[in-house]
PDB file of C-alpha atoms and ligand atoms in Angstrom:
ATOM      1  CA  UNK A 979      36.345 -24.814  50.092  1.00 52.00           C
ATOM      2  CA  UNK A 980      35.209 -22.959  53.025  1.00 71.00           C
ATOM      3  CA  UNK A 981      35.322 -18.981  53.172  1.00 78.00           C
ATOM      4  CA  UNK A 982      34.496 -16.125  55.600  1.00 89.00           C
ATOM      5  CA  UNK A 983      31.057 -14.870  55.508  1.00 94.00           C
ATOM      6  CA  UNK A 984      30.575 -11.114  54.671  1.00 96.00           C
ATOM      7  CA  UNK A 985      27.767  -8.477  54.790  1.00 97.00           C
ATOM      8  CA  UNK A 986      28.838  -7.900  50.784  1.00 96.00           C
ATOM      9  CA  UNK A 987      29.218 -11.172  50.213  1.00 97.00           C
ATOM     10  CA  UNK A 988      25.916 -12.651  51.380  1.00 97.00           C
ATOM     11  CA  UNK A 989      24.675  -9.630  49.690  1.00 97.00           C
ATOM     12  CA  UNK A 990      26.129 -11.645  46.361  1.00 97.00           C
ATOM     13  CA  UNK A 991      25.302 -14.564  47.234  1.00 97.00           C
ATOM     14  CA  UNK A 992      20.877 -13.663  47.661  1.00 98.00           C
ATOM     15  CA  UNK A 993      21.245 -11.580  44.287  1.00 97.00           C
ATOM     16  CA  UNK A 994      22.911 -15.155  42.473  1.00 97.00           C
ATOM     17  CA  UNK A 995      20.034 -17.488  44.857  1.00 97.00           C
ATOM     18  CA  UNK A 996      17.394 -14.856  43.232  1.00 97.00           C
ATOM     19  CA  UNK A 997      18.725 -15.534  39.376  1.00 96.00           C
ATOM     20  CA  UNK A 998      19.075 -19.150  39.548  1.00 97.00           C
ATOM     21  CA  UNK A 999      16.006 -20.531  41.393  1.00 97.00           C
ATOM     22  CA  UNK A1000      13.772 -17.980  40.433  1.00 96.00           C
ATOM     23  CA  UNK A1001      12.524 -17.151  44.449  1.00 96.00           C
ATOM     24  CA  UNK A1002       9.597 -14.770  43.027  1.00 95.00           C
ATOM     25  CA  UNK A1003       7.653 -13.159  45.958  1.00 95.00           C
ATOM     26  CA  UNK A1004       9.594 -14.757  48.465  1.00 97.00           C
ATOM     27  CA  UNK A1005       6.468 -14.816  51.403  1.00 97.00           C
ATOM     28  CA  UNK A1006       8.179 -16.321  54.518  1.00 98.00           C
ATOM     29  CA  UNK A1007      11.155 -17.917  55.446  1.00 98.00           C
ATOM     30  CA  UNK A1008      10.377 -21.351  57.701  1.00 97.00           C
ATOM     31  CA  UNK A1009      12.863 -22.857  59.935  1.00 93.00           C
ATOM     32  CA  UNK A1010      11.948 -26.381  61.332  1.00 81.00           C
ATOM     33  CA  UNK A1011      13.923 -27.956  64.306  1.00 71.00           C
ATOM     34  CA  UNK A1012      14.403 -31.573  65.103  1.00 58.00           C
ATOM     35  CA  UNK A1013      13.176 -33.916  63.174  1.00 65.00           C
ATOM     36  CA  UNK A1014      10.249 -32.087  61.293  1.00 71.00           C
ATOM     37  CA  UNK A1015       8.710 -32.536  57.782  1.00 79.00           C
ATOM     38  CA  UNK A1016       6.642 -29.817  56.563  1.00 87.00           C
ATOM     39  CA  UNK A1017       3.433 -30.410  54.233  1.00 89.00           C
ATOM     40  CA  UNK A1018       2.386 -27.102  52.773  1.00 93.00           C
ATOM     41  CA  UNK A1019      -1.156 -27.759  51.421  1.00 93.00           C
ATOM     42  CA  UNK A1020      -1.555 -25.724  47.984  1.00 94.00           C
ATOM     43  CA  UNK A1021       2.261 -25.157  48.181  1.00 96.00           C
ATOM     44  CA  UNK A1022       4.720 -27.455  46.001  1.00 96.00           C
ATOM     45  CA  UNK A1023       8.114 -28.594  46.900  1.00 95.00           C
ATOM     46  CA  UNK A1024       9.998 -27.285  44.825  1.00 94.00           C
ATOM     47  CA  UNK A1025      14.355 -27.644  44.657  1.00 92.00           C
ATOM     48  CA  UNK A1026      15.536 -29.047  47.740  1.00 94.00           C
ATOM     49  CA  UNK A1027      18.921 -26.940  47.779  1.00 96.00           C
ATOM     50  CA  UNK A1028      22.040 -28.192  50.149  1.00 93.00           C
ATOM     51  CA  UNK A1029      23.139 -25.469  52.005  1.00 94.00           C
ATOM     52  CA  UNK A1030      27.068 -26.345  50.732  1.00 92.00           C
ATOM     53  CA  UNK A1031      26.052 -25.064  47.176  1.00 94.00           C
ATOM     54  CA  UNK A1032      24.205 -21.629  48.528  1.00 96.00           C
ATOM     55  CA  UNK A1033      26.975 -20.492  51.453  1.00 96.00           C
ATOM     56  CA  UNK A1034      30.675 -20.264  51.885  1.00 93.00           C
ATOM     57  CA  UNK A1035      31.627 -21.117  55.037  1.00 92.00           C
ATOM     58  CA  UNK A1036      31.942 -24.884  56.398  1.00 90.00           C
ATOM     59  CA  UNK A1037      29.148 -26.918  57.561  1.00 92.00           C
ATOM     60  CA  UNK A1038      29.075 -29.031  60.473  1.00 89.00           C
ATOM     61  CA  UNK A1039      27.307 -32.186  60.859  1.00 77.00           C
ATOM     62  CA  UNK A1040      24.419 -33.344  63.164  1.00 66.00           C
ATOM     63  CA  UNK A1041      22.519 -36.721  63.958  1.00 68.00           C
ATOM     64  CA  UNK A1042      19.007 -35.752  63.219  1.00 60.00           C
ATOM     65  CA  UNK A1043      19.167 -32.262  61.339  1.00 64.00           C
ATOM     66  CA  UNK A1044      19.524 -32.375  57.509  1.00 74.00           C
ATOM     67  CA  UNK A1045      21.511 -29.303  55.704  1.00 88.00           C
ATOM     68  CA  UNK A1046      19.822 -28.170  52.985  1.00 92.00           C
ATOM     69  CA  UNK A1047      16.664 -26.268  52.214  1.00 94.00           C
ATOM     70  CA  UNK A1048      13.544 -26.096  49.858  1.00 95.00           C
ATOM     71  CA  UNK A1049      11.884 -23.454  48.022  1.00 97.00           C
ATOM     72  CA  UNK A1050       8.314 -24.061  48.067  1.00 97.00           C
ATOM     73  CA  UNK A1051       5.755 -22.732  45.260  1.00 97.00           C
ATOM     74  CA  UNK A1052       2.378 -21.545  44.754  1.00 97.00           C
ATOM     75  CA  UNK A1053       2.617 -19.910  41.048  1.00 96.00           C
ATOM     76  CA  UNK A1054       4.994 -16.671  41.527  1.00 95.00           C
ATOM     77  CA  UNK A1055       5.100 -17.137  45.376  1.00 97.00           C
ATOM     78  CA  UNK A1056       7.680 -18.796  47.318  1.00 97.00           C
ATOM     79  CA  UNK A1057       8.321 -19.867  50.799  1.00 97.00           C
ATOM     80  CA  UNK A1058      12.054 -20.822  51.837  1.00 97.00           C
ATOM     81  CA  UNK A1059      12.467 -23.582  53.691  1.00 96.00           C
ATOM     82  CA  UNK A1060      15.012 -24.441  55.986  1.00 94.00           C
ATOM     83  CA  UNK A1061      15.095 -28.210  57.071  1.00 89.00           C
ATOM     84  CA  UNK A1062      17.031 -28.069  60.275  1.00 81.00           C
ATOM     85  CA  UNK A1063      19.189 -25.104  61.574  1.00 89.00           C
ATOM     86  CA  UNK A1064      22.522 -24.225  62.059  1.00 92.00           C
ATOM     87  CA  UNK A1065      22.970 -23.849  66.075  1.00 94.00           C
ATOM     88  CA  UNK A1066      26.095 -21.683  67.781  1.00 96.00           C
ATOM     89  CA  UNK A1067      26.799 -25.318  69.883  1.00 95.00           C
ATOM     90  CA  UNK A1068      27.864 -27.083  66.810  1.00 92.00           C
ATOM     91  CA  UNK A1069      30.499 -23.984  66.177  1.00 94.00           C
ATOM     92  CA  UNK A1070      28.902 -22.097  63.923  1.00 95.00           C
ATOM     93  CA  UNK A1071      29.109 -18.021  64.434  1.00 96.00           C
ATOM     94  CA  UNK A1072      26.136 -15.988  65.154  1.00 97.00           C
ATOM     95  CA  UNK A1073      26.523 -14.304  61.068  1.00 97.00           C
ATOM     96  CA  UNK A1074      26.482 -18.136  59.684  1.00 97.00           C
ATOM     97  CA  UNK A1075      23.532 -19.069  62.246  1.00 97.00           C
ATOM     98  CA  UNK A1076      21.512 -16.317  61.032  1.00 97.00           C
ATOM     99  CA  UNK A1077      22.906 -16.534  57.342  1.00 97.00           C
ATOM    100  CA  UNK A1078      19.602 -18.722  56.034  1.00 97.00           C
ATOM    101  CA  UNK A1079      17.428 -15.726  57.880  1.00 98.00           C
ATOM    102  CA  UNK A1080      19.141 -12.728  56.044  1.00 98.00           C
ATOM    103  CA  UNK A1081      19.296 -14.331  52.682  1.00 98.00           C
ATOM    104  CA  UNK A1082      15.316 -14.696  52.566  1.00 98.00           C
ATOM    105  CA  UNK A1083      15.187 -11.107  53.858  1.00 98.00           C
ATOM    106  CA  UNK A1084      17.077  -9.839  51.445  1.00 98.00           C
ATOM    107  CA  UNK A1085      14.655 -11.925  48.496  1.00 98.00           C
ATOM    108  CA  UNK A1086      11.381  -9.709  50.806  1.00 97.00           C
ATOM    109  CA  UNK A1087      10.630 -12.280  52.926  1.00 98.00           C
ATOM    110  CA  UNK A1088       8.326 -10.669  55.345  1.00 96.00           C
ATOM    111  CA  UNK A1089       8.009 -13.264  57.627  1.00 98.00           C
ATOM    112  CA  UNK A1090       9.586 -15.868  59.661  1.00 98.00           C
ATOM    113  CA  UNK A1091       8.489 -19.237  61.196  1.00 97.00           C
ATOM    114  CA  UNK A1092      10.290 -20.901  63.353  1.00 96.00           C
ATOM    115  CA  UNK A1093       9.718 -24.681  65.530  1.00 94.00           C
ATOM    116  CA  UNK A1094      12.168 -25.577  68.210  1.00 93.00           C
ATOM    117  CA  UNK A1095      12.739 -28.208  70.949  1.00 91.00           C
ATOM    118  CA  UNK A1096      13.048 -27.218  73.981  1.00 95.00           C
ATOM    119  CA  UNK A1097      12.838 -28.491  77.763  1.00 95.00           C
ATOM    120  CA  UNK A1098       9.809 -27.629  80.148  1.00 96.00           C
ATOM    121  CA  UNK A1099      10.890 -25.169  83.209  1.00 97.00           C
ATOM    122  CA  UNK A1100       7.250 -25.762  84.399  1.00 95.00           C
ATOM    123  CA  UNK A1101       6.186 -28.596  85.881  1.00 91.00           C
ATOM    124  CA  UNK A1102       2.819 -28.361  84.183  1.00 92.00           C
ATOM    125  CA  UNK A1103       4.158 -28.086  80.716  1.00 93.00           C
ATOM    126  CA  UNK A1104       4.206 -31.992  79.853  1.00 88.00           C
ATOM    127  CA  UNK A1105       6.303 -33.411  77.178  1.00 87.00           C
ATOM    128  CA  UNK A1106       5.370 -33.433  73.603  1.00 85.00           C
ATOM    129  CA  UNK A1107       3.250 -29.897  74.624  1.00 89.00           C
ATOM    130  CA  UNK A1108       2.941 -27.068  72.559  1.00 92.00           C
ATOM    131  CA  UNK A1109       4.245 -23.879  73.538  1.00 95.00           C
ATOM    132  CA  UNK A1110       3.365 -20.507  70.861  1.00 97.00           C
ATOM    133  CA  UNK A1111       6.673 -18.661  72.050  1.00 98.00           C
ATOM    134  CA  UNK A1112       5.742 -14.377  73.309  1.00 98.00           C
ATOM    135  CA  UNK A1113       9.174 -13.490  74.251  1.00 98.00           C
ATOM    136  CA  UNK A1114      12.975 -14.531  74.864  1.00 98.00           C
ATOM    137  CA  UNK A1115      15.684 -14.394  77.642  1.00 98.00           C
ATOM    138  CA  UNK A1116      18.985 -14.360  75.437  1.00 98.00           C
ATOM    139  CA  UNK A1117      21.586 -16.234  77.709  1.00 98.00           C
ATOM    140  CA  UNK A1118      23.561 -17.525  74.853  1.00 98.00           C
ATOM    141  CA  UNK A1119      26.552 -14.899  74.932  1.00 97.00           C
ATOM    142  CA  UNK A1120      26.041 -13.948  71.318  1.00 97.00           C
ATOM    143  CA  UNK A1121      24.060 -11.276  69.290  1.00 97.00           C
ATOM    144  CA  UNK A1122      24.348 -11.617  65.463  1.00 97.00           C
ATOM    145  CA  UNK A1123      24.357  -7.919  65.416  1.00 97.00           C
ATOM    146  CA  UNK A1124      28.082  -7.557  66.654  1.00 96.00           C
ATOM    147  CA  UNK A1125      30.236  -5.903  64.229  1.00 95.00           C
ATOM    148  CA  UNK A1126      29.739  -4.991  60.869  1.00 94.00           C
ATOM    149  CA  UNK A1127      26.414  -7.073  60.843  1.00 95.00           C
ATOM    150  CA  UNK A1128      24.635  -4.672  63.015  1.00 92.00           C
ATOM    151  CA  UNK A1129      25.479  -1.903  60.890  1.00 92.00           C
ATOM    152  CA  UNK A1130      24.438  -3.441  57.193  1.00 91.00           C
ATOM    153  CA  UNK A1131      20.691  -4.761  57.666  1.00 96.00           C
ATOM    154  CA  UNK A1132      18.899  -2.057  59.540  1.00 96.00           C
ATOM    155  CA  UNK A1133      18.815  -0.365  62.536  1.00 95.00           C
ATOM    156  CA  UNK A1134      21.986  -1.078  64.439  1.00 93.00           C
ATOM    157  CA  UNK A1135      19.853  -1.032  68.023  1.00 95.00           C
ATOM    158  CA  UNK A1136      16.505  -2.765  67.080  1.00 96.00           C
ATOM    159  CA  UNK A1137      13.345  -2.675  69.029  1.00 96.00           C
ATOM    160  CA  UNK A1138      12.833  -6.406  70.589  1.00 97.00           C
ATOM    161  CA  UNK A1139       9.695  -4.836  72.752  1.00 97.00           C
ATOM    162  CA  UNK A1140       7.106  -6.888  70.753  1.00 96.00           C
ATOM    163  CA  UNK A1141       9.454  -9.796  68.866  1.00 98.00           C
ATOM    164  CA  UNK A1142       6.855 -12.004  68.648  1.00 98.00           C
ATOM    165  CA  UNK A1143       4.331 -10.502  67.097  1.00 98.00           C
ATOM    166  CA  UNK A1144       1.126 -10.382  68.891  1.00 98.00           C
ATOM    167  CA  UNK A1145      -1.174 -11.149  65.454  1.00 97.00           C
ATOM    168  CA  UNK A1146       0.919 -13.837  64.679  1.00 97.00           C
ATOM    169  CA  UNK A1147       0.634 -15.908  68.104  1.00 98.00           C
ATOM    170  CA  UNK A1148      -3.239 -15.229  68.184  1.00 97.00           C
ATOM    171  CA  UNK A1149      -3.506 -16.636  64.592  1.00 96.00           C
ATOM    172  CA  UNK A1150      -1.063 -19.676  66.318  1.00 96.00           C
ATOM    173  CA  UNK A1151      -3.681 -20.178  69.663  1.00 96.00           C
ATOM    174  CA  UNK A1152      -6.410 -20.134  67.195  1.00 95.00           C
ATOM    175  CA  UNK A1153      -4.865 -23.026  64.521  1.00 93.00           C
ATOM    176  CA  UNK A1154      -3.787 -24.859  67.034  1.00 92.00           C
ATOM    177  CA  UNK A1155      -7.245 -24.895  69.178  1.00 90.00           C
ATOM    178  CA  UNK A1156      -9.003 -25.534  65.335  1.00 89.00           C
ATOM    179  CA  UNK A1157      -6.812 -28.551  64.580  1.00 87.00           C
ATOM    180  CA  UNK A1158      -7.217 -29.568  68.566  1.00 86.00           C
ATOM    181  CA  UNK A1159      -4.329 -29.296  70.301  1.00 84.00           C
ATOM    182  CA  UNK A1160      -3.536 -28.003  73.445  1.00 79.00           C
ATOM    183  CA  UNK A1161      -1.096 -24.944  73.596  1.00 91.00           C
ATOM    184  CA  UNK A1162       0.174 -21.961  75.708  1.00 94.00           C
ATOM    185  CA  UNK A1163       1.835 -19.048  75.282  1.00 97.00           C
ATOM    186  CA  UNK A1164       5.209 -18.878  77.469  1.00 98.00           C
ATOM    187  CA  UNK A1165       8.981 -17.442  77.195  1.00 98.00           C
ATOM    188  CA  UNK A1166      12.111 -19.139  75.530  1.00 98.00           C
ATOM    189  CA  UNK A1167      15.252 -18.875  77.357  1.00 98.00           C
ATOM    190  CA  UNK A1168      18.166 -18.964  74.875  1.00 98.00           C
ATOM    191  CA  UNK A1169      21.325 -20.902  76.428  1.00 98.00           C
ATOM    192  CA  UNK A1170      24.184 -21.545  74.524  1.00 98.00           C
ATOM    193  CA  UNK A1171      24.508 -25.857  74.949  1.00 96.00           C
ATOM    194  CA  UNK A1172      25.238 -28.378  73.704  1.00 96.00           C
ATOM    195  CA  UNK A1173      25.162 -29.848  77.593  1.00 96.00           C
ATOM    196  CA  UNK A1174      21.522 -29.856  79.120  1.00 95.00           C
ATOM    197  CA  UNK A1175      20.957 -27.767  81.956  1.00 97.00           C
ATOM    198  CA  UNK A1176      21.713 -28.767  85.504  1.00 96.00           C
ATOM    199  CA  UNK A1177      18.815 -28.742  87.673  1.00 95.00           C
ATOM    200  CA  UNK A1178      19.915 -25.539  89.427  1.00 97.00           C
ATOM    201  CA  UNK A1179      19.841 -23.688  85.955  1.00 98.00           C
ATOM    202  CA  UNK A1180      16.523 -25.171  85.071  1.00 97.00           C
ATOM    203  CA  UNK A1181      15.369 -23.727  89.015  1.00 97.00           C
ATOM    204  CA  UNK A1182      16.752 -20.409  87.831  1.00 98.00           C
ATOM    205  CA  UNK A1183      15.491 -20.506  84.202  1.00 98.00           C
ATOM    206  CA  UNK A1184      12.042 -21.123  85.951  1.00 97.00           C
ATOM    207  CA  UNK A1185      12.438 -18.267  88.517  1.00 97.00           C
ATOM    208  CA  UNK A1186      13.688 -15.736  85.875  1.00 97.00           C
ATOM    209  CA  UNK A1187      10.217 -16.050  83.936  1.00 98.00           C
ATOM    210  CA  UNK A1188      10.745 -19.049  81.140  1.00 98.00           C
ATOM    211  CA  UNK A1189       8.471 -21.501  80.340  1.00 98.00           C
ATOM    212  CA  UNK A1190      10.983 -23.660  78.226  1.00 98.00           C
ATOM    213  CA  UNK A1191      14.826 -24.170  77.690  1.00 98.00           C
ATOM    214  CA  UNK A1192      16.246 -24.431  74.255  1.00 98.00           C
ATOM    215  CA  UNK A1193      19.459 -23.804  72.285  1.00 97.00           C
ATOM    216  CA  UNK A1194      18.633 -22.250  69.474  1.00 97.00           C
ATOM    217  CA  UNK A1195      16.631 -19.567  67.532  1.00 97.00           C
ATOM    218  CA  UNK A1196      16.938 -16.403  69.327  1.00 98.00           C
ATOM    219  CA  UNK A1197      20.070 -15.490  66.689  1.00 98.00           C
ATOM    220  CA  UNK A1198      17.653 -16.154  63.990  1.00 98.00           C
ATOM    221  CA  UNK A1199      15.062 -13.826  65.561  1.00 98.00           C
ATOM    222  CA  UNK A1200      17.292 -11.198  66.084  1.00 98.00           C
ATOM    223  CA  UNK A1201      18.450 -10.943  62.698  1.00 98.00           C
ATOM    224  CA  UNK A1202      14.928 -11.283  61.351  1.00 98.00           C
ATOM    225  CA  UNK A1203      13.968  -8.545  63.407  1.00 98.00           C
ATOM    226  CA  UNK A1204      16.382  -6.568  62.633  1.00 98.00           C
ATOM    227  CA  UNK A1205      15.055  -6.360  58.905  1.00 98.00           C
ATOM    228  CA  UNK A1206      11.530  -5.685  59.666  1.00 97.00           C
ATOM    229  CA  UNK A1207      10.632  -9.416  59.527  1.00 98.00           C
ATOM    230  CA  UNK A1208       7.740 -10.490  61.614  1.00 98.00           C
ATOM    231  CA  UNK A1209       8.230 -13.672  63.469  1.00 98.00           C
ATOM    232  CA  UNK A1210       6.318 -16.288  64.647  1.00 98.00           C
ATOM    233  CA  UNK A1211       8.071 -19.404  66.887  1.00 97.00           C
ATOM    234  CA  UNK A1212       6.607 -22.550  68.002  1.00 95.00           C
ATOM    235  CA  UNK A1213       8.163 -24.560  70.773  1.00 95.00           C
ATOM    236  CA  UNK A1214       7.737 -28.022  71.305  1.00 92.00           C
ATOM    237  CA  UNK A1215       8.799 -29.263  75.068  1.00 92.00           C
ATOM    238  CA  UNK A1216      10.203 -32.648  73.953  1.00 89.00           C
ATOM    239  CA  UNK A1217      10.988 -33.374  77.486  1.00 91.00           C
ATOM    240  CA  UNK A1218      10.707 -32.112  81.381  1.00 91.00           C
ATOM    241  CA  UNK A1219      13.744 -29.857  82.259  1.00 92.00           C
ATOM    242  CA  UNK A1220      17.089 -31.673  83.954  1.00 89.00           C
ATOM    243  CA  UNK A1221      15.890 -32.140  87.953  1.00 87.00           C
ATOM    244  CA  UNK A1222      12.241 -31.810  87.257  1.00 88.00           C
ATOM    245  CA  UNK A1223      12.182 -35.738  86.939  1.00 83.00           C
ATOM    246  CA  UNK A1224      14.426 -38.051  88.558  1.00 80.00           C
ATOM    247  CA  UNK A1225      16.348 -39.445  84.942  1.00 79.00           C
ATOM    248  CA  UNK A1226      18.628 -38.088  82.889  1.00 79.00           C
ATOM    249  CA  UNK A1227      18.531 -35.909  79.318  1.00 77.00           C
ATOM    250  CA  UNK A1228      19.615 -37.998  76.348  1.00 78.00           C
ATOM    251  CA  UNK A1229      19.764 -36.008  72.558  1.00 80.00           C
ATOM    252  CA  UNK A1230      18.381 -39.214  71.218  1.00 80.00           C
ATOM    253  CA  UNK A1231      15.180 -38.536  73.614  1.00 75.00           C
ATOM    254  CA  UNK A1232      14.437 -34.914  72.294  1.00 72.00           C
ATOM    255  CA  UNK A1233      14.945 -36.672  68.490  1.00 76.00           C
ATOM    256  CA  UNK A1234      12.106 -39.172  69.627  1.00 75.00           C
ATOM    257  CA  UNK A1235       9.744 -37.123  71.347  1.00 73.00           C
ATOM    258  CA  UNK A1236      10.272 -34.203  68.076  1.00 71.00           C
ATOM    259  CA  UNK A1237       8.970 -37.389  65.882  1.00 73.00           C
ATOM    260  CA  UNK A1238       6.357 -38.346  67.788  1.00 71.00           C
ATOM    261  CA  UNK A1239       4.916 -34.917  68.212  1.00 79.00           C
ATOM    262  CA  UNK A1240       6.468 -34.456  64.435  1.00 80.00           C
ATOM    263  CA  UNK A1241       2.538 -35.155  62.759  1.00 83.00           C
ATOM    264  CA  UNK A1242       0.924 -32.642  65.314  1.00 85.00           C
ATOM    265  CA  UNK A1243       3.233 -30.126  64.655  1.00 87.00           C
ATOM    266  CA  UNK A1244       3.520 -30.580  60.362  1.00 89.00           C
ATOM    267  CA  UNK A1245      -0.617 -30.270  60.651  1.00 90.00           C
ATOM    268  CA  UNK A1246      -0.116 -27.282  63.120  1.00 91.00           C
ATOM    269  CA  UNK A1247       1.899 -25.684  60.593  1.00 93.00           C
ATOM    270  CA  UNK A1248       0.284 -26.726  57.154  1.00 93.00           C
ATOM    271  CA  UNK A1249      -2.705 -24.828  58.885  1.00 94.00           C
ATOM    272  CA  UNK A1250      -1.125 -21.542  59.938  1.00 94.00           C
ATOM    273  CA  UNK A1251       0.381 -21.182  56.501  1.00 95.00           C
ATOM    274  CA  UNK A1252      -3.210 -21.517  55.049  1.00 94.00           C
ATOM    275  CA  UNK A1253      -4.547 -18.624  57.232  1.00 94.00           C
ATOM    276  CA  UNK A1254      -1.610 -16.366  56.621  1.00 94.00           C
ATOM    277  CA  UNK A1255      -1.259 -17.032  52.963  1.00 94.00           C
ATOM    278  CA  UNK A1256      -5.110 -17.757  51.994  1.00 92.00           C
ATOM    279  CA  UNK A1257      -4.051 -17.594  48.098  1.00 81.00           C
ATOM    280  CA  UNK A1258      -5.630 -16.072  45.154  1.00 73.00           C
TER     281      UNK A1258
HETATM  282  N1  LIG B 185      17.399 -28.086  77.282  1.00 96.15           N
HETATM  283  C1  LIG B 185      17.879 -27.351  76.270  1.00 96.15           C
HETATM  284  N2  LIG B 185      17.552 -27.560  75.017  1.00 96.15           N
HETATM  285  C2  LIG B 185      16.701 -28.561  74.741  1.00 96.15           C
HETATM  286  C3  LIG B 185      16.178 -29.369  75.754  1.00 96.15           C
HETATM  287  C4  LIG B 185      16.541 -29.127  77.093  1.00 96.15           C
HETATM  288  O1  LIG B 185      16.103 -29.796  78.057  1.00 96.15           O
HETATM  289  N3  LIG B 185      15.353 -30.267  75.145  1.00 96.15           N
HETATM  290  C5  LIG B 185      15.400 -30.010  73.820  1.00 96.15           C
HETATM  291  N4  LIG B 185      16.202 -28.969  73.558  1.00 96.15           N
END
């Protein structure tokens, strides 16, 4: 049974999420792209929860993204986990995209972590790198504050001038250089999909200031920000932008590149959630 998604209703629907599985403090909501497995040290998995039994509206499928999440545990504490996203491309509107993002907002989740894929718009960003996202060009057509959504989480116009919050992406650099990888800070340019780019849109994504191409997050970001959430997003470039090498873009490249750079990333983030949750 599939049925509109509402302000009041997802309202209902955090308040019944809060009874039955017991969220706690809710600490951060997590939202992994393609492909990625998280290992929390000190943190348990907990109930891995399909999305079908949690929200009303129809879910689409996707090779490579599973739809359901987990609530992780560390005695009263919880993290919410989404494993894979919902993404405008697959037909999803920007309220359902964001959905996951406002419910753990609404349990006082402070905080939100998100991985993408993404192309490189730089030539010297190779595949498989690293890239600790500081800002966004939204391209995608869509705000999930349109409506009656803008009006019913917080401020109806909020600030984006800091998005990314500074802390956050110095605490990234710093994990990432500890656990020794290689990373840079660069922006994400949101574009609806599901085609790739053509090379004259990667040339333009380039020249307008973004490091990396991606469908997805920014609606997640907006929302979270919109509720006081800090945010944190990690980009990994699973492959050189359409035109910056002489082949073309397959999906089933970006799902092999996210696994082999999977382990780097899972470590990446098992670490960061350490530092910003150091525990009793
Ligand atoms: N473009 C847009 N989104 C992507 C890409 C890309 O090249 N790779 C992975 N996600």
């Amino acid at each position: 049974m599939s049925a509109e998604l509402t302000p009041a209703g997802l309202r209902e629907i955090a308040e019944r999420f809060r009874e039955r599985h017991r969220t706690g403090a809710l600490r951060a909501v997590m939202v992994a792209g393609s492909g990625i497995r998280l290992e929390l040290p000190g943190w348990e998995a907990g109930e891995e929860i399909a999305l079908a039994e949690v929200f009303p509206f129809r879910l689409h499928e996707l090779v490579g993204h599973r739809q359901t999440m987990t609530l992780w545990r560390r005695g009263q504490e919880t993290i919410l986990a989404m494993n894979g996203r919902l993404h405008l491309y697959q037909g999803y509107s920007p309220a359902e995209v964001a959905a996951p993002v406002r419910l753990a907002g609404l349990l006082g989740a402070e905080l939100m972590l998100a991985t993408n894929a993404s192309g490189a718009l730089d030539p010297d960003i190779p595949a498989g790198s690293l890239v600790v996202v500081s800002d966004h060009i939204n391209l995608q057509g869509f705000n999930p504050l349109v409506g009656e959504w803008g009006r019913s989480f917080g401020p109806p116009f909020p600030d984006m001038s800091e998005a990314y919050d500074p802390e956050l992406r110095r605490l990234a650099v710093a994990a990432a250089a500890a656990a020794g990888f290689a990373v840079r800070e660069g922006v994400y340019a949101a574009v609806l999909g599901p085609s790739f780019e053509t090379p004259a849109e990667v040339r333009m994504l380039g020249q307008l200031g973004g490091a990396v191409v991606g469908m997805s997050t920014v609606p997640e970001v907006i929302a979270a920000r919109q509720m006081g959430m800090k945010v944190l997003v990690i980009s990994l470039a699973t492959n050189p932008g359409a035109g910056l090498v002489d082949r073309p873009l397959s999906h089933e490249e970006v799902l092999e590149a996210g696994a082999a750079a999977a382990d780097n990333l899972r470590v990446l983030l098992g670490l960061l959630v350490q530092r910003m949750f150091p525990g009793p």
